mmCIF file of C-alpha atoms in Angstrom:
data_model
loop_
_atom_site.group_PDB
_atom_site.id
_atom_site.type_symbol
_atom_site.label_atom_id
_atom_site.label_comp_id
_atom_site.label_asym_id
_atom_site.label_seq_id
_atom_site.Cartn_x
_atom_site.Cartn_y
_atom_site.Cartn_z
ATOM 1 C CA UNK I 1 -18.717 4.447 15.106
ATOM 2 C CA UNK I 2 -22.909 3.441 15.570
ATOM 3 C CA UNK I 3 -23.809 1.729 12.436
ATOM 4 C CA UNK I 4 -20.402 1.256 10.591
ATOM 5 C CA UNK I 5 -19.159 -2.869 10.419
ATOM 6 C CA UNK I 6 -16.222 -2.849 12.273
ATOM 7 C CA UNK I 7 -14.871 -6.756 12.556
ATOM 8 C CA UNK I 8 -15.381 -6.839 8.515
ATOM 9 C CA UNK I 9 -13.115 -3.420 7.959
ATOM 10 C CA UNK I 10 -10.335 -4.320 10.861
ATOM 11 C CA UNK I 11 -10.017 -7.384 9.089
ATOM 12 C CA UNK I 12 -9.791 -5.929 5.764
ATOM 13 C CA UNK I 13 -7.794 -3.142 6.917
ATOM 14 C CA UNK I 14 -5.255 -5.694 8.538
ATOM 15 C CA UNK I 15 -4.960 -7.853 5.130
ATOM 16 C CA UNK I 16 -4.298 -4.885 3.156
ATOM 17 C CA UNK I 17 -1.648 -3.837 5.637
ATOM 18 C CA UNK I 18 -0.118 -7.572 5.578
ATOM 19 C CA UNK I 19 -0.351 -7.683 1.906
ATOM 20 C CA UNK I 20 2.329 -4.252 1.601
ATOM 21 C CA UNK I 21 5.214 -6.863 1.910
ATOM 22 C CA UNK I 22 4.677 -9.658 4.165
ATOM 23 C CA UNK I 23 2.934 -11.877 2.665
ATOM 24 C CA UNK I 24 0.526 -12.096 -0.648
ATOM 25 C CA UNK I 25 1.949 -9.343 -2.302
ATOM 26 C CA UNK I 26 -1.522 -9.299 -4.360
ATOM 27 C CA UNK I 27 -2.248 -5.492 -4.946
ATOM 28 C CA UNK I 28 -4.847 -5.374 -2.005
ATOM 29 C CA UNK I 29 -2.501 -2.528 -0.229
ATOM 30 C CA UNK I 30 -2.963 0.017 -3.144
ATOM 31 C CA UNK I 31 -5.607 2.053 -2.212
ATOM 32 C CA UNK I 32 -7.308 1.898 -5.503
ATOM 33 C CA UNK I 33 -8.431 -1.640 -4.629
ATOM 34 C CA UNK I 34 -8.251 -1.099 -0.478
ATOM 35 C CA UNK I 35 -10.593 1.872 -0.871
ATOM 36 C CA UNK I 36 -13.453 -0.374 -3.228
ATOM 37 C CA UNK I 37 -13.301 -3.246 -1.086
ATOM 38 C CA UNK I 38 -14.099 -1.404 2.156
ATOM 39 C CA UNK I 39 -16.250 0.354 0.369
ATOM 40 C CA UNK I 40 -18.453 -2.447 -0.547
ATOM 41 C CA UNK I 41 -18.374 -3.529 2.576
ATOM 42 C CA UNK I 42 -20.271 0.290 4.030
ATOM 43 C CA UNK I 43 -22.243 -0.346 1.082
ATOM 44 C CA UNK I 44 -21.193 2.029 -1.416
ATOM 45 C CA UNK I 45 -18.198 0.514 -3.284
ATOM 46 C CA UNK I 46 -18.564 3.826 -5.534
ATOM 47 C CA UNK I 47 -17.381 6.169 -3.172
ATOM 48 C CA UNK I 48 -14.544 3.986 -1.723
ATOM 49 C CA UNK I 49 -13.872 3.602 -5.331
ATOM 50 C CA UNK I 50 -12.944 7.575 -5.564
ATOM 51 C CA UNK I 51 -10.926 8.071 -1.899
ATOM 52 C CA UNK I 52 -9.153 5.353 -3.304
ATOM 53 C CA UNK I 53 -8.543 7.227 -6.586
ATOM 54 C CA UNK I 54 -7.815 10.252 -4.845
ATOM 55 C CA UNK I 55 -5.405 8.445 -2.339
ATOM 56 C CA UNK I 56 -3.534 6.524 -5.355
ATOM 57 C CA UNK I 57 -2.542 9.655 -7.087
ATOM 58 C CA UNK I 58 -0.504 10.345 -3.751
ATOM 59 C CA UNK I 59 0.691 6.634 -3.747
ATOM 60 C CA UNK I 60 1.830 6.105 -7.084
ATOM 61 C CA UNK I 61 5.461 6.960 -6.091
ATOM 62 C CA UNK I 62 5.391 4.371 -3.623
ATOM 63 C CA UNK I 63 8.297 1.586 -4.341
ATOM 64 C CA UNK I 64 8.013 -0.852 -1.125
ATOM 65 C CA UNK I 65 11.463 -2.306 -1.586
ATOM 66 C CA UNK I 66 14.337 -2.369 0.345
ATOM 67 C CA UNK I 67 15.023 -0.619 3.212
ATOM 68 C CA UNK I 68 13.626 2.611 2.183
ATOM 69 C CA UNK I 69 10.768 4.428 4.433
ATOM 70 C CA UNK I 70 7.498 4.735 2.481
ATOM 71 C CA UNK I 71 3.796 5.416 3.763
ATOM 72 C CA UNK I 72 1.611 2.803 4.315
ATOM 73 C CA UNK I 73 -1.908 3.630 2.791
ATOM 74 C CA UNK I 74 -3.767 -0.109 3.280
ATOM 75 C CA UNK I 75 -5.782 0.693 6.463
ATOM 76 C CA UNK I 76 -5.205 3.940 6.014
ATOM 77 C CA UNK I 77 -7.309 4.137 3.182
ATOM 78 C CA UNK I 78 -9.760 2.284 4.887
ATOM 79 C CA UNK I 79 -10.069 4.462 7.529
ATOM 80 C CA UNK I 80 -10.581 7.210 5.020
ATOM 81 C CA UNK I 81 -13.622 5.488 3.651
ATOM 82 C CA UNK I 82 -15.289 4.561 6.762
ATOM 83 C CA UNK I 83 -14.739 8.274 7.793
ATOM 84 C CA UNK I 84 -16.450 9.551 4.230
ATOM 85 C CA UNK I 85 -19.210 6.807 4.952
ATOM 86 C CA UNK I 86 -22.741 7.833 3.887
ATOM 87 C CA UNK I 87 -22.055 11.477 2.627
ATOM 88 C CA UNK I 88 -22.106 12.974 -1.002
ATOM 89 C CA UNK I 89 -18.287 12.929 -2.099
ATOM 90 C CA UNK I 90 -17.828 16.607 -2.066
ATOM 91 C CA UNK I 91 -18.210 16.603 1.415
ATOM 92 C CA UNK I 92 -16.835 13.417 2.138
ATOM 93 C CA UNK I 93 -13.559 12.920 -0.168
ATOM 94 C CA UNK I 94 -11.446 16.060 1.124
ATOM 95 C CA UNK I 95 -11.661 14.899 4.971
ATOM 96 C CA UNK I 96 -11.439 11.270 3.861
ATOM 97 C CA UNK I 97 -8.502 11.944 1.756
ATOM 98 C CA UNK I 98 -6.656 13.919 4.755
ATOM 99 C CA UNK I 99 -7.154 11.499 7.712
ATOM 100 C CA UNK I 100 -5.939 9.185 4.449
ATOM 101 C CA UNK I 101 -2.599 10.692 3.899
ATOM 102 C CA UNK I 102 -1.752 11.002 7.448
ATOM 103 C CA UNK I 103 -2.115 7.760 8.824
ATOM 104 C CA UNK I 104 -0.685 6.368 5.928
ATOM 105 C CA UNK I 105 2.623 8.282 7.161
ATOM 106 C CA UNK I 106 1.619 7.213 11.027
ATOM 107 C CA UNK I 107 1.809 3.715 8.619
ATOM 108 C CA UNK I 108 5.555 4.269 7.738
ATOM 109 C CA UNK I 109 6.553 5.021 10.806
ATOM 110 C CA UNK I 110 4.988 1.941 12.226
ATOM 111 C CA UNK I 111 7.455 0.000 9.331
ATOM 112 C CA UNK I 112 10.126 0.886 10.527
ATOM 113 C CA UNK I 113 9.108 0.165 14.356
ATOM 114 C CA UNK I 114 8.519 -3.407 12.986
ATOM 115 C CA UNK I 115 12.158 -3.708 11.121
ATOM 116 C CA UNK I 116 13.844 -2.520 14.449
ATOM 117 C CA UNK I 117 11.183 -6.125 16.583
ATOM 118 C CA UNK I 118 12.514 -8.070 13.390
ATOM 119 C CA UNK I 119 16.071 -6.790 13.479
ATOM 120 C CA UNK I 120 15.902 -7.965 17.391
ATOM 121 C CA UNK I 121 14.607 -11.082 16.954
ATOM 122 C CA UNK I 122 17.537 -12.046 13.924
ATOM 123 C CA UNK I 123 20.198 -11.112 16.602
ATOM 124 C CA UNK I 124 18.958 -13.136 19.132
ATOM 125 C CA UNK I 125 18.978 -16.239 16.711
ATOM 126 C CA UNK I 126 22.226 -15.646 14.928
ATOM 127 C CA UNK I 127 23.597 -18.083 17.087
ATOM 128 C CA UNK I 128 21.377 -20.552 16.449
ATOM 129 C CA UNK I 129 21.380 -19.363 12.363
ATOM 130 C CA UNK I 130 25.209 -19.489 12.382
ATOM 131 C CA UNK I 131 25.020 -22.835 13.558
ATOM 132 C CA UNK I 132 22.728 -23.997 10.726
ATOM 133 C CA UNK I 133 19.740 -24.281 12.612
ATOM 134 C CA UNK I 134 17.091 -24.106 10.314
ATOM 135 C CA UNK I 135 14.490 -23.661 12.898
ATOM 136 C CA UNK I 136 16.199 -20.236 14.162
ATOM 137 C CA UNK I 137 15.141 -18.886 10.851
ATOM 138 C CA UNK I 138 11.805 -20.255 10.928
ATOM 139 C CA UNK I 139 11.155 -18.642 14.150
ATOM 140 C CA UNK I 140 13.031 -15.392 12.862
ATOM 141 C CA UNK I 141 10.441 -15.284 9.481
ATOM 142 C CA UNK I 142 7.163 -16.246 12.166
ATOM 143 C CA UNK I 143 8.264 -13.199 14.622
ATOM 144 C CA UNK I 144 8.430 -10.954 11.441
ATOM 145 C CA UNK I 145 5.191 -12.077 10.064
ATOM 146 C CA UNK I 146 3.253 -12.284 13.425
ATOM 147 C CA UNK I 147 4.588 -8.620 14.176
ATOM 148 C CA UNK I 148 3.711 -7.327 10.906
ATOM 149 C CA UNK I 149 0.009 -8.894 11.595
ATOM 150 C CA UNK I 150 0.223 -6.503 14.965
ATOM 151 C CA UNK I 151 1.531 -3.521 13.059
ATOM 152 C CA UNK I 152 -1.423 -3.658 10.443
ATOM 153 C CA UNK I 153 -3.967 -4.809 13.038
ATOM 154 C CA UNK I 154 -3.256 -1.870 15.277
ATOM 155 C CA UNK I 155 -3.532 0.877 12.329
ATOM 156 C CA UNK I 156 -6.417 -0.265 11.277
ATOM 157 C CA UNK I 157 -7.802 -0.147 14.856
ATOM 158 C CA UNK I 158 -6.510 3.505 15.302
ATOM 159 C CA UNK I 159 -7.689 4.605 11.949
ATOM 160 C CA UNK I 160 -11.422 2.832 12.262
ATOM 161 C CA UNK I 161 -11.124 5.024 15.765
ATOM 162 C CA UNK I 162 -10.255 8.234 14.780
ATOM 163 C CA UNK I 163 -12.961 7.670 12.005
ATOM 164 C CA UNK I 164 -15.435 7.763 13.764
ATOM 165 C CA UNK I 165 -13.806 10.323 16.849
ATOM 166 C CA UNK I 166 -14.249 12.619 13.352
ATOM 167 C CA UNK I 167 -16.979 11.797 12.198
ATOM 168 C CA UNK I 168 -19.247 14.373 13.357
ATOM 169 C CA UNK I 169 -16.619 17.070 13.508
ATOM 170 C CA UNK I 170 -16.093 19.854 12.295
ATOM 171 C CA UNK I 171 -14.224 18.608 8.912
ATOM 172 C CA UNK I 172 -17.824 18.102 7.733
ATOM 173 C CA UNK I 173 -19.016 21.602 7.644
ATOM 174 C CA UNK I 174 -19.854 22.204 3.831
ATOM 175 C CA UNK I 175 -17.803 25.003 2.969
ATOM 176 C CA UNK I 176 -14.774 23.450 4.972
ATOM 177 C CA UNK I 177 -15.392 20.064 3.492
ATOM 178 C CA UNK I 178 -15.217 21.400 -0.128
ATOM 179 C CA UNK I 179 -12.494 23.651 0.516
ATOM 180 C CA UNK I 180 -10.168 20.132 1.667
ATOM 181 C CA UNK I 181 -11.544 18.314 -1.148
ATOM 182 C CA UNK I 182 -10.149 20.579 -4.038
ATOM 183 C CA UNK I 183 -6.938 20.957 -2.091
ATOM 184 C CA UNK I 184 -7.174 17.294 -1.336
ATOM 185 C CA UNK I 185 -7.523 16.611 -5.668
ATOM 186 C CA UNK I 186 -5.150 19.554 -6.490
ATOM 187 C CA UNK I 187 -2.050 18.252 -4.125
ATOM 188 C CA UNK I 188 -2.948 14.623 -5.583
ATOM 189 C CA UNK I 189 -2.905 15.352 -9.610
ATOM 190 C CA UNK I 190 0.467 17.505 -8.475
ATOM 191 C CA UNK I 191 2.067 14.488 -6.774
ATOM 192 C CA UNK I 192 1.107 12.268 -9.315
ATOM 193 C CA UNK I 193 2.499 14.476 -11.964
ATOM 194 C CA UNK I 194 5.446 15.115 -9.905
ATOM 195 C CA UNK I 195 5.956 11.298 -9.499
ATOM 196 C CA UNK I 196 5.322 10.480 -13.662
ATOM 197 C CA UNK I 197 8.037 13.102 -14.614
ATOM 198 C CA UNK I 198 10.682 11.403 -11.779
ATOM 199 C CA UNK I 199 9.628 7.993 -12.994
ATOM 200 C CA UNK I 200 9.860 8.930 -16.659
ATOM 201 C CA UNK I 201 13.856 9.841 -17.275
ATOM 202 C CA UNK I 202 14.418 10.052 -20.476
ATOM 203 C CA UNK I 203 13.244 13.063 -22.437
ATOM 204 C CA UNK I 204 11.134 10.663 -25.037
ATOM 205 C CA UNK I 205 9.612 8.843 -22.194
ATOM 206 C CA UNK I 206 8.527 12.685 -21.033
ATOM 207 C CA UNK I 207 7.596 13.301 -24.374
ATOM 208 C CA UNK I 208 4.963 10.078 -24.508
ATOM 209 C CA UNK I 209 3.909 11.497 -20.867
ATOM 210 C CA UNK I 210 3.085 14.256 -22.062
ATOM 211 C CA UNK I 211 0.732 13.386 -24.557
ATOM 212 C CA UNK I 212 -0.684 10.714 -22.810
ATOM 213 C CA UNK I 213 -1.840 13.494 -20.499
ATOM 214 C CA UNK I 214 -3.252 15.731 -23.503
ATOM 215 C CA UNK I 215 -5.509 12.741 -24.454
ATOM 216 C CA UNK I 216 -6.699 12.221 -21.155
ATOM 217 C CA UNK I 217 -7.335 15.765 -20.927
ATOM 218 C CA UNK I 218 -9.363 15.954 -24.297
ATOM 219 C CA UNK I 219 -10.933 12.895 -23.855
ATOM 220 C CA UNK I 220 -12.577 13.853 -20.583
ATOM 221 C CA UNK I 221 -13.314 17.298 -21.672
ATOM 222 C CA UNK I 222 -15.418 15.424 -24.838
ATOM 223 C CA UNK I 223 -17.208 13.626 -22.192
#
């Protein structure tokens, strides 16, 4: 990890966690925008700019509502771009985008580890709730937030780690490294697809999907 700034990402990497649900709710968790800021911050915003794009064709599925169990690809995806730090991005993205998609399931897992703390902490004020004590719930929301701050503090931490555990590993070797990058772009245009065409219902909304995705096509073939 020689060289890479690590209070500036475990910060940012803990805000983008935070913002998921808990509080701010601002966009800074998709990875589109978690992925350009740490980038900046290594110095090449460009290259965060494309894990990111890589890792939000996997994400775009992701609803965050309710009690479902979804990934959690904040510090994940900063991870990823401290791992791809300083290498040309067909070496870099396929390893980035990887370490990426499994820590941002490592991420979902640590949700619901933090609704089963929260969960605890509402029984043991339900007494206190029931009796209208409003400062049973305030303690209730501060024990959710503080262990949500934990949660995203302690992913970033592992992911910043294993970044640079991998960093001169053998995920790097050229031929590898390319090989996980077009698997890494073909399995995210497939989930992305795959999410549109669940998203999209109705057979005219399919229809407009479709050629939205012919003009993309022919516009970036004219390029």
């Amino acid at each position: 990890m020689n060289g890479l700034p690590i209070l500036p990402l475990l910060l940012w990497g803990t805000v983008a966690g935070l913002d998921l649900a808990s509080v701010l709710q601002g966009l800074f968790n998709r990875p589109l925008v978690a992925g350009m800021v740490a980038g900046a911050i290594l110095g090449d915003p460009a290259g965060g700019l494309r894990i990111g794009a890589a890792l939000e064709l996997f994400a775009l599925d992701v609803l965050p509502i309710g009690a479902s169990r979804y990934p959690d690809y904040g510090a994940a995806t900063v991870a990823a771009v401290a791992l791809a730090a300083g290498r040309p991005w067909p070496v870099g993205l396929g390893p980035a985008v990887l370490l990426g998609l499994l820590l941002a399931q490592l991420g979902g897992w640590s949700i619901v580890l933090h609704r089963r703390v929260t969960a605890g902490a509402l029984r043991r004020e339900m007494p206190a709730i029931d009796r209208g004590d409003a400062g049973a719930a305030i303690r209730v929301h501060q024990a959710g937030l503080l262990a949500d701050l934990l949660r995203s503090a302690g992913l970033a931490a592992i992911g910043l780690t294993i970044a640079g555990v991998l960093s001169g590993g053998p995920l790097f070797d050229p031929a590898t490294a390319r090989v996980l990058t077009v698997v890494a772009l073909a399995g995210g245009f497939v989930a992305a697809i795959g999410g549109a065409l669940r998203r999209a219902g109705t057979a005219r909304r399919i229809a407009w999907l479709g050629a939205g995705l012919a003009l993309g096509a022919l516009g970036f073939g004219l390029r």
